[in-house]
Short mmCIF file of C-alpha atoms and ligand atoms in Angstrom, two decimals:
data_model
loop_
_atom_site.label_atom_id
_atom_site.label_comp_id
_atom_site.label_asym_id
_atom_site.label_seq_id
_atom_site.Cartn_x
_atom_site.Cartn_y
_atom_site.Cartn_z
CA UNK A 1 48.17 -11.42 8.27
CA UNK A 2 45.85 -11.75 5.32
CA UNK A 3 43.23 -9.14 4.77
CA UNK A 4 40.41 -7.92 2.57
CA UNK A 5 38.38 -4.69 2.44
CA UNK A 6 34.86 -4.10 1.18
CA UNK A 7 32.76 -0.96 1.05
CA UNK A 8 29.04 -1.68 1.22
CA UNK A 9 26.06 0.68 1.12
CA UNK A 10 22.89 1.06 3.14
CA UNK A 11 19.52 0.66 1.42
CA UNK A 12 16.01 2.04 1.75
CA UNK A 13 13.01 -0.28 1.51
CA UNK A 14 10.04 0.70 -0.66
CA UNK A 15 8.00 -2.33 0.43
CA UNK A 16 9.05 -3.08 4.00
CA UNK A 17 10.32 -6.23 5.67
CA UNK A 18 8.70 -6.31 9.09
CA UNK A 19 8.26 -9.68 10.76
CA UNK A 20 10.46 -12.76 10.54
CA UNK A 21 10.62 -16.46 11.40
CA UNK A 22 13.47 -18.52 12.82
CA UNK A 23 16.79 -18.38 11.08
CA UNK A 24 16.15 -14.93 9.62
CA UNK A 25 13.43 -16.03 7.21
CA UNK A 26 11.26 -13.03 6.30
CA UNK A 27 7.51 -13.13 6.86
CA UNK A 28 6.99 -11.22 3.61
CA UNK A 29 9.04 -10.23 0.55
CA UNK A 30 10.49 -6.71 0.39
CA UNK A 31 12.08 -4.43 -2.22
CA UNK A 32 14.61 -1.67 -1.68
CA UNK A 33 16.95 0.53 -3.57
CA UNK A 34 20.59 0.54 -2.65
CA UNK A 35 22.08 3.86 -1.67
CA UNK A 36 25.26 5.40 -2.99
CA UNK A 37 26.85 7.69 -0.40
CA UNK A 38 25.80 6.01 2.86
CA UNK A 39 28.41 3.28 3.23
CA UNK A 40 30.31 1.15 5.68
CA UNK A 41 33.91 0.21 4.92
CA UNK A 42 35.18 -2.91 6.64
CA UNK A 43 38.63 -4.48 6.62
CA UNK A 44 38.84 -8.06 7.82
CA UNK A 45 42.29 -9.38 8.76
CA UNK A 46 42.93 -12.97 9.83
CA UNK A 47 45.69 -15.12 11.24
CA UNK A 48 45.63 -18.85 11.79
CA UNK A 49 45.45 -20.15 15.39
CA UNK A 50 44.82 -23.50 17.03
CA UNK A 51 41.17 -24.40 16.57
CA UNK A 52 39.22 -24.26 19.81
CA UNK A 53 35.65 -23.73 21.02
CA UNK A 54 35.63 -19.95 20.69
CA UNK A 55 35.41 -17.29 18.05
CA UNK A 56 38.39 -15.01 18.43
CA UNK A 57 37.96 -11.47 17.11
CA UNK A 58 38.35 -7.82 17.97
CA UNK A 59 36.27 -5.00 16.51
CA UNK A 60 37.54 -1.50 15.80
CA UNK A 61 35.05 1.24 14.93
CA UNK A 62 36.47 4.47 13.54
CA UNK A 63 39.91 3.54 14.92
CA UNK A 64 38.68 2.79 18.45
CA UNK A 65 38.35 -0.65 19.99
CA UNK A 66 34.56 -1.11 20.19
CA UNK A 67 33.34 -3.87 22.48
CA UNK A 68 29.69 -2.88 22.18
CA UNK A 69 29.57 -4.46 18.68
CA UNK A 70 30.78 -7.82 19.96
CA UNK A 71 27.43 -9.47 20.88
CA UNK A 72 25.94 -8.77 17.42
CA UNK A 73 29.04 -10.15 15.67
CA UNK A 74 29.26 -13.15 18.00
CA UNK A 75 25.59 -13.95 17.22
CA UNK A 76 26.33 -13.52 13.51
CA UNK A 77 29.37 -15.85 13.65
CA UNK A 78 27.23 -18.46 15.40
CA UNK A 79 24.60 -18.26 12.67
CA UNK A 80 27.07 -18.52 9.77
CA UNK A 81 29.43 -21.06 11.37
CA UNK A 82 27.89 -23.96 9.43
CA UNK A 83 28.59 -22.15 6.15
CA UNK A 84 32.07 -20.99 7.14
CA UNK A 85 33.37 -23.96 9.14
CA UNK A 86 36.87 -22.45 9.33
CA UNK A 87 35.88 -19.50 11.54
CA UNK A 88 37.20 -21.00 14.78
CA UNK A 89 40.60 -21.66 13.21
CA UNK A 90 41.40 -17.97 12.85
CA UNK A 91 41.93 -14.87 14.92
CA UNK A 92 40.19 -11.87 13.32
CA UNK A 93 40.55 -8.14 13.39
CA UNK A 94 37.50 -6.27 12.08
CA UNK A 95 38.06 -2.57 11.33
CA UNK A 96 35.00 -0.64 10.30
CA UNK A 97 33.88 2.92 9.62
CA UNK A 98 30.83 4.66 8.19
CA UNK A 99 30.55 7.54 5.75
CA UNK A 100 27.44 8.80 7.53
CA UNK A 101 27.74 10.58 10.87
CA UNK A 102 28.12 8.40 13.95
CA UNK A 103 24.75 7.74 15.68
CA UNK A 104 22.96 9.58 12.90
CA UNK A 105 20.08 7.19 13.40
CA UNK A 106 20.77 5.71 9.96
CA UNK A 107 20.54 1.96 10.19
CA UNK A 108 24.13 0.78 9.93
CA UNK A 109 23.23 -2.90 10.20
CA UNK A 110 22.48 -3.25 6.46
CA UNK A 111 25.76 -1.68 5.35
CA UNK A 112 27.80 -3.05 8.26
CA UNK A 113 26.70 -6.69 8.12
CA UNK A 114 26.84 -6.80 4.31
CA UNK A 115 30.39 -5.36 4.32
CA UNK A 116 31.51 -7.97 6.86
CA UNK A 117 29.75 -10.76 4.94
CA UNK A 118 31.44 -9.76 1.71
CA UNK A 119 34.82 -9.84 3.50
CA UNK A 120 34.06 -13.35 4.83
CA UNK A 121 32.90 -14.51 1.39
CA UNK A 122 36.18 -13.22 -0.10
CA UNK A 123 38.13 -14.98 2.64
CA UNK A 124 36.31 -18.26 1.95
CA UNK A 125 37.14 -17.87 -1.72
CA UNK A 126 40.82 -17.16 -1.05
CA UNK A 127 41.02 -20.26 1.16
CA UNK A 128 39.35 -22.33 -1.55
CA UNK A 129 36.66 -23.35 0.91
CA UNK A 130 33.67 -24.72 -1.00
CA UNK A 131 30.87 -22.18 -1.18
CA UNK A 132 28.04 -21.20 -3.47
CA UNK A 133 29.55 -20.74 -6.94
CA UNK A 134 27.68 -17.42 -7.15
CA UNK A 135 29.81 -15.13 -4.98
CA UNK A 136 27.16 -12.43 -4.41
CA UNK A 137 24.40 -14.93 -3.69
CA UNK A 138 26.66 -16.51 -1.08
CA UNK A 139 27.47 -13.07 0.42
CA UNK A 140 23.77 -12.19 0.45
CA UNK A 141 22.92 -15.42 2.29
CA UNK A 142 25.57 -14.65 4.91
CA UNK A 143 24.34 -11.04 5.15
CA UNK A 144 20.75 -12.18 5.72
CA UNK A 145 21.94 -14.24 8.67
CA UNK A 146 23.50 -11.07 10.09
CA UNK A 147 20.61 -8.70 9.41
CA UNK A 148 17.69 -9.26 7.06
CA UNK A 149 17.91 -5.93 5.26
CA UNK A 150 21.68 -6.45 4.77
CA UNK A 151 20.91 -9.24 2.28
CA UNK A 152 19.65 -6.56 -0.14
CA UNK A 153 22.74 -4.31 0.18
CA UNK A 154 24.93 -6.83 -1.64
CA UNK A 155 23.47 -5.68 -4.98
CA UNK A 156 23.03 -2.27 -6.58
CA UNK A 157 19.86 -0.58 -7.83
CA UNK A 158 16.53 -2.27 -7.04
CA UNK A 159 16.72 -5.45 -5.02
CA UNK A 160 14.13 -7.98 -3.84
CA UNK A 161 14.48 -10.25 -0.83
CA UNK A 162 11.88 -12.92 -0.08
CA UNK A 163 10.12 -15.41 -2.32
CA UNK A 164 7.66 -13.72 -4.67
CA UNK A 165 5.83 -15.38 -7.49
CA UNK A 166 6.47 -12.55 -9.97
CA UNK A 167 10.18 -12.18 -9.31
CA UNK A 168 12.31 -14.82 -11.02
CA UNK A 169 14.96 -16.31 -8.79
CA UNK A 170 13.60 -14.67 -5.64
CA UNK A 171 14.22 -16.51 -2.39
CA UNK A 172 13.74 -16.19 1.35
CA UNK A 173 17.40 -17.13 1.78
CA UNK A 174 19.06 -14.35 -0.19
CA UNK A 175 18.26 -11.23 -2.17
CA UNK A 176 18.12 -10.93 -5.97
CA UNK A 177 18.52 -7.85 -8.16
CA UNK A 178 15.30 -6.87 -9.89
CA UNK A 179 16.03 -7.77 -13.49
CA UNK A 180 12.78 -6.61 -15.07
CA UNK A 181 12.44 -3.37 -17.01
CA UNK A 182 12.62 -0.17 -14.93
CA UNK A 183 11.34 3.16 -16.31
CA UNK A 184 13.87 5.98 -16.83
CA UNK A 185 12.13 8.21 -14.24
CA UNK A 186 13.74 5.99 -11.58
CA UNK A 187 17.24 6.35 -13.01
CA UNK A 188 19.52 8.19 -10.57
CA UNK A 189 16.58 8.27 -8.18
CA UNK A 190 17.25 10.55 -5.19
CA UNK A 191 16.95 10.07 -1.44
CA UNK A 192 17.49 13.02 0.90
CA UNK A 193 17.71 11.67 4.44
CA UNK A 194 16.44 14.20 6.97
CA UNK A 195 18.02 13.42 10.35
CA UNK A 196 15.31 14.17 12.88
CA UNK A 197 16.53 12.10 15.78
CA UNK A 198 20.07 10.86 16.18
CA UNK A 199 19.72 9.00 19.45
CA UNK A 200 19.86 5.32 20.23
CA UNK A 201 17.23 3.18 18.56
CA UNK A 202 14.13 3.06 20.77
CA UNK A 203 13.24 -0.43 19.54
CA UNK A 204 15.95 -2.87 18.47
CA UNK A 205 15.21 -4.67 15.22
CA UNK A 206 14.95 -8.03 17.01
CA UNK A 207 12.31 -6.68 19.39
CA UNK A 208 10.65 -4.83 16.52
CA UNK A 209 10.22 -7.86 14.27
CA UNK A 210 9.12 -9.86 17.32
CA UNK A 211 6.17 -7.51 17.70
CA UNK A 212 4.63 -9.13 14.63
CA UNK A 213 4.41 -12.50 16.41
CA UNK A 214 0.80 -12.75 17.47
CA UNK A 215 0.05 -9.26 16.13
CA UNK A 216 -3.69 -9.02 15.37
CA UNK A 217 -3.07 -7.66 11.86
CA UNK A 218 0.00 -9.76 11.00
CA UNK A 219 -1.37 -12.15 8.39
CA UNK A 220 -3.23 -9.38 6.54
CA UNK A 221 -0.09 -7.24 6.57
CA UNK A 222 2.12 -10.03 5.16
CA UNK A 223 -0.42 -10.58 2.38
CA UNK A 224 -0.58 -6.83 1.68
CA UNK A 225 3.22 -6.56 1.45
CA UNK A 226 3.27 -9.32 -1.14
CA UNK A 227 0.50 -7.62 -3.15
CA UNK A 228 2.32 -4.30 -2.85
CA UNK A 229 5.45 -5.87 -4.28
CA UNK A 230 3.45 -7.01 -7.33
CA UNK A 231 2.08 -3.48 -7.70
CA UNK A 232 5.52 -1.94 -7.22
CA UNK A 233 7.03 -4.12 -9.93
CA UNK A 234 4.36 -2.90 -12.36
CA UNK A 235 4.82 0.75 -11.30
CA UNK A 236 8.61 0.55 -11.69
CA UNK A 237 8.16 -0.60 -15.24
CA UNK A 238 5.38 1.85 -16.23
CA UNK A 239 6.99 4.87 -14.54
CA UNK A 240 3.73 5.94 -12.85
CA UNK A 241 5.40 8.19 -10.31
CA UNK A 242 2.16 9.16 -8.55
CA UNK A 243 1.26 5.53 -7.95
CA UNK A 244 4.84 4.99 -6.79
CA UNK A 245 4.57 7.77 -4.22
CA UNK A 246 1.20 6.58 -3.02
CA UNK A 247 2.48 3.06 -2.45
CA UNK A 248 5.75 4.11 -0.82
CA UNK A 249 4.08 6.51 1.62
CA UNK A 250 1.39 3.97 2.47
CA UNK A 251 4.08 1.31 3.15
CA UNK A 252 5.93 3.68 5.50
CA UNK A 253 2.79 4.56 7.44
CA UNK A 254 1.72 0.91 7.58
CA UNK A 255 5.09 -0.04 9.08
CA UNK A 256 4.55 2.56 11.81
CA UNK A 257 0.91 1.56 12.22
CA UNK A 258 2.09 -2.00 12.93
CA UNK A 259 4.30 -0.64 15.71
CA UNK A 260 1.54 1.50 17.14
CA UNK A 261 -0.90 -1.42 17.23
CA UNK A 262 1.41 -4.08 18.67
CA UNK A 263 1.80 -4.91 22.32
CA UNK A 264 3.98 -3.38 23.68
CA UNK A 265 3.26 -0.42 21.36
CA UNK A 266 5.64 2.26 20.17
CA UNK A 267 5.48 5.64 18.49
CA UNK A 268 8.79 6.06 16.69
CA UNK A 269 7.91 9.24 14.84
CA UNK A 270 8.81 12.52 16.54
CA UNK A 271 6.91 15.83 16.20
CA UNK A 272 9.43 16.95 13.56
CA UNK A 273 8.85 13.75 11.57
CA UNK A 274 5.21 14.79 11.19
CA UNK A 275 6.12 18.40 10.45
CA UNK A 276 8.40 17.27 7.62
CA UNK A 277 5.69 14.98 6.22
CA UNK A 278 3.20 17.87 6.28
CA UNK A 279 5.69 20.17 4.53
CA UNK A 280 6.32 17.55 1.84
CA UNK A 281 2.57 17.14 1.26
CA UNK A 282 2.06 20.93 1.10
CA UNK A 283 4.99 21.44 -1.29
CA UNK A 284 3.81 18.60 -3.51
CA UNK A 285 0.29 19.98 -3.70
CA UNK A 286 1.35 23.57 -4.34
CA UNK A 287 4.11 22.92 -6.86
CA UNK A 288 3.03 19.57 -8.36
CA UNK A 289 6.57 18.29 -7.70
CA UNK A 290 6.77 14.48 -7.45
CA UNK A 291 8.39 14.21 -4.03
CA UNK A 292 7.44 11.57 -1.46
CA UNK A 293 8.55 10.28 1.92
CA UNK A 294 9.37 6.94 3.39
CA UNK A 295 10.46 5.92 6.89
CA UNK A 296 12.55 3.24 8.54
CA UNK A 297 11.84 1.98 12.03
CA UNK A 298 12.76 5.39 13.44
CA UNK A 299 12.08 9.13 13.29
CA UNK A 300 14.21 10.08 10.28
CA UNK A 301 12.51 10.89 6.99
CA UNK A 302 13.76 9.64 3.63
CA UNK A 303 12.52 12.03 0.95
CA UNK A 304 12.55 10.31 -2.43
CA UNK A 305 12.21 11.96 -5.85
CA UNK A 306 13.35 11.76 -9.49
CA UNK A 307 16.63 13.41 -10.48
CA UNK A 308 14.87 15.87 -12.80
CA UNK A 309 13.38 17.79 -9.83
CA UNK A 310 16.57 17.77 -7.75
CA UNK A 311 17.30 21.52 -7.90
CA UNK A 312 13.75 22.40 -6.91
CA UNK A 313 13.71 19.88 -4.06
CA UNK A 314 17.15 20.96 -2.79
CA UNK A 315 15.91 24.55 -2.55
CA UNK A 316 12.78 23.34 -0.72
CA UNK A 317 14.94 21.29 1.69
CA UNK A 318 17.13 24.29 2.51
CA UNK A 319 14.25 26.72 2.92
CA UNK A 320 11.59 24.60 4.66
CA UNK A 321 13.00 21.36 6.07
CA UNK A 322 16.47 21.95 7.43
CA UNK A 323 15.09 23.63 10.56
CA UNK A 324 13.34 20.39 11.55
CA UNK A 325 16.58 18.38 11.38
CA UNK A 326 18.75 17.79 14.43
CA UNK A 327 21.72 20.19 14.14
CA UNK A 328 20.36 21.00 10.66
CA UNK A 329 21.87 17.75 9.36
CA UNK A 330 20.66 15.91 6.31
CA UNK A 331 22.28 13.63 3.73
CA UNK A 332 21.78 13.92 -0.02
CA UNK A 333 21.97 10.40 -1.35
CA UNK A 334 20.75 8.54 -4.41
CA UNK A 335 20.40 5.08 -5.86
CA UNK A 336 23.77 3.33 -6.08
CA UNK A 337 25.53 0.50 -7.85
CA UNK A 338 26.26 -1.71 -4.84
CA UNK A 339 29.35 -2.76 -2.89
CA UNK A 340 32.97 -2.42 -4.04
CA UNK A 341 36.03 -4.34 -3.02
CA UNK A 342 38.78 -1.83 -2.19
C1 DP6 B 401 12.03 -1.25 8.93
O1 DP6 B 401 17.12 -5.76 8.76
O2 DP6 B 401 17.32 -4.21 10.73
O3 DP6 B 401 14.18 -1.18 7.92
O4 DP6 B 401 16.87 -8.81 10.40
O5 DP6 B 401 16.51 -8.10 12.75
O6 DP6 B 401 18.51 -7.27 11.53
P1 DP6 B 401 17.07 -7.73 11.42
O7 DP6 B 401 16.21 -6.46 10.98
P2 DP6 B 401 16.54 -5.26 10.01
O8 DP6 B 401 15.05 -4.72 9.76
C2 DP6 B 401 14.82 -3.66 8.87
C3 DP6 B 401 13.41 -3.26 8.89
C4 DP6 B 401 13.06 -2.01 8.12
C5 DP6 B 401 12.41 -2.37 6.79
C6 DP6 B 401 13.30 -2.88 5.69
O9 DP6 B 401 14.49 -2.46 5.60
O10 DP6 B 401 12.80 -3.65 4.87
#
């Protein structure tokens, strides 16, 4: 059997992707930073078989055969089949594990689908199957077809996905690293992930994005996200950390506001999500520490801050926030350099 292993990180969006068209085309551009410690490691092994109508694969998660992942991977194989026309000629074994706790509520689709896409891109390369000459762009395109946010995990640091007039090379089909100047305050930028709710996702991403179809505020929101990306680009270069925090918090609340005002409607924040946000606001006001929150489509809080205030914020986390976390669990992460082939 031939095999390849990639480790790929999760990412946290600063300007959120929420709403998509057919074929995983985003309704608005987004920007995220790639994390460092929150990773999925995937080994893909393959063996030639007689080509037939079916995809043939098994999935192992943390050393257990895991059939619940099959539908997502089957759907992914169907979407990428035209780019990887050899898929039905092989039998695959996919072995995957995460560095973050199982069902921590951390979105594993970005790290998981990007790790698998990188493995498939490596396989295509080893078989000399024609593909995009830019390996990472090809892997990002595959990742997007698995999960939109996964397209951004293929690169380190700050990454844009979705066509935007001010970002050279940006595309709806794949992500691109932000090449413009970034102020030193964002170097080694920190993300402490406070695990409020570790249960199953209340709204799957497919249903979630679907809520933007026919949403009364959709077109205004897509326009706003694009404007916010222009503003974010400027802020990242000037280092205006207050403006950064204002924009990031507003994006997080807007994402949740979209969910609260769709039909059906959802409240994904939990009481402890709000308590943590209030504590962060109080701490920021009292100590003038530049610490801000952002949210995914769930109850967990990502607390983001510059490295220079790390000691202060870690003390604050231990004294004021840990009690609001499920089983007192939180993850200290920071901006990372992107995937690695192992
Ligand atoms: C709220 O990438 O999980 O995290 O494309 O359907 O797989 P699919 O959606 P997904 O959506 C992520 C949405 C978000 C915001 C973001 O990461 O930009």
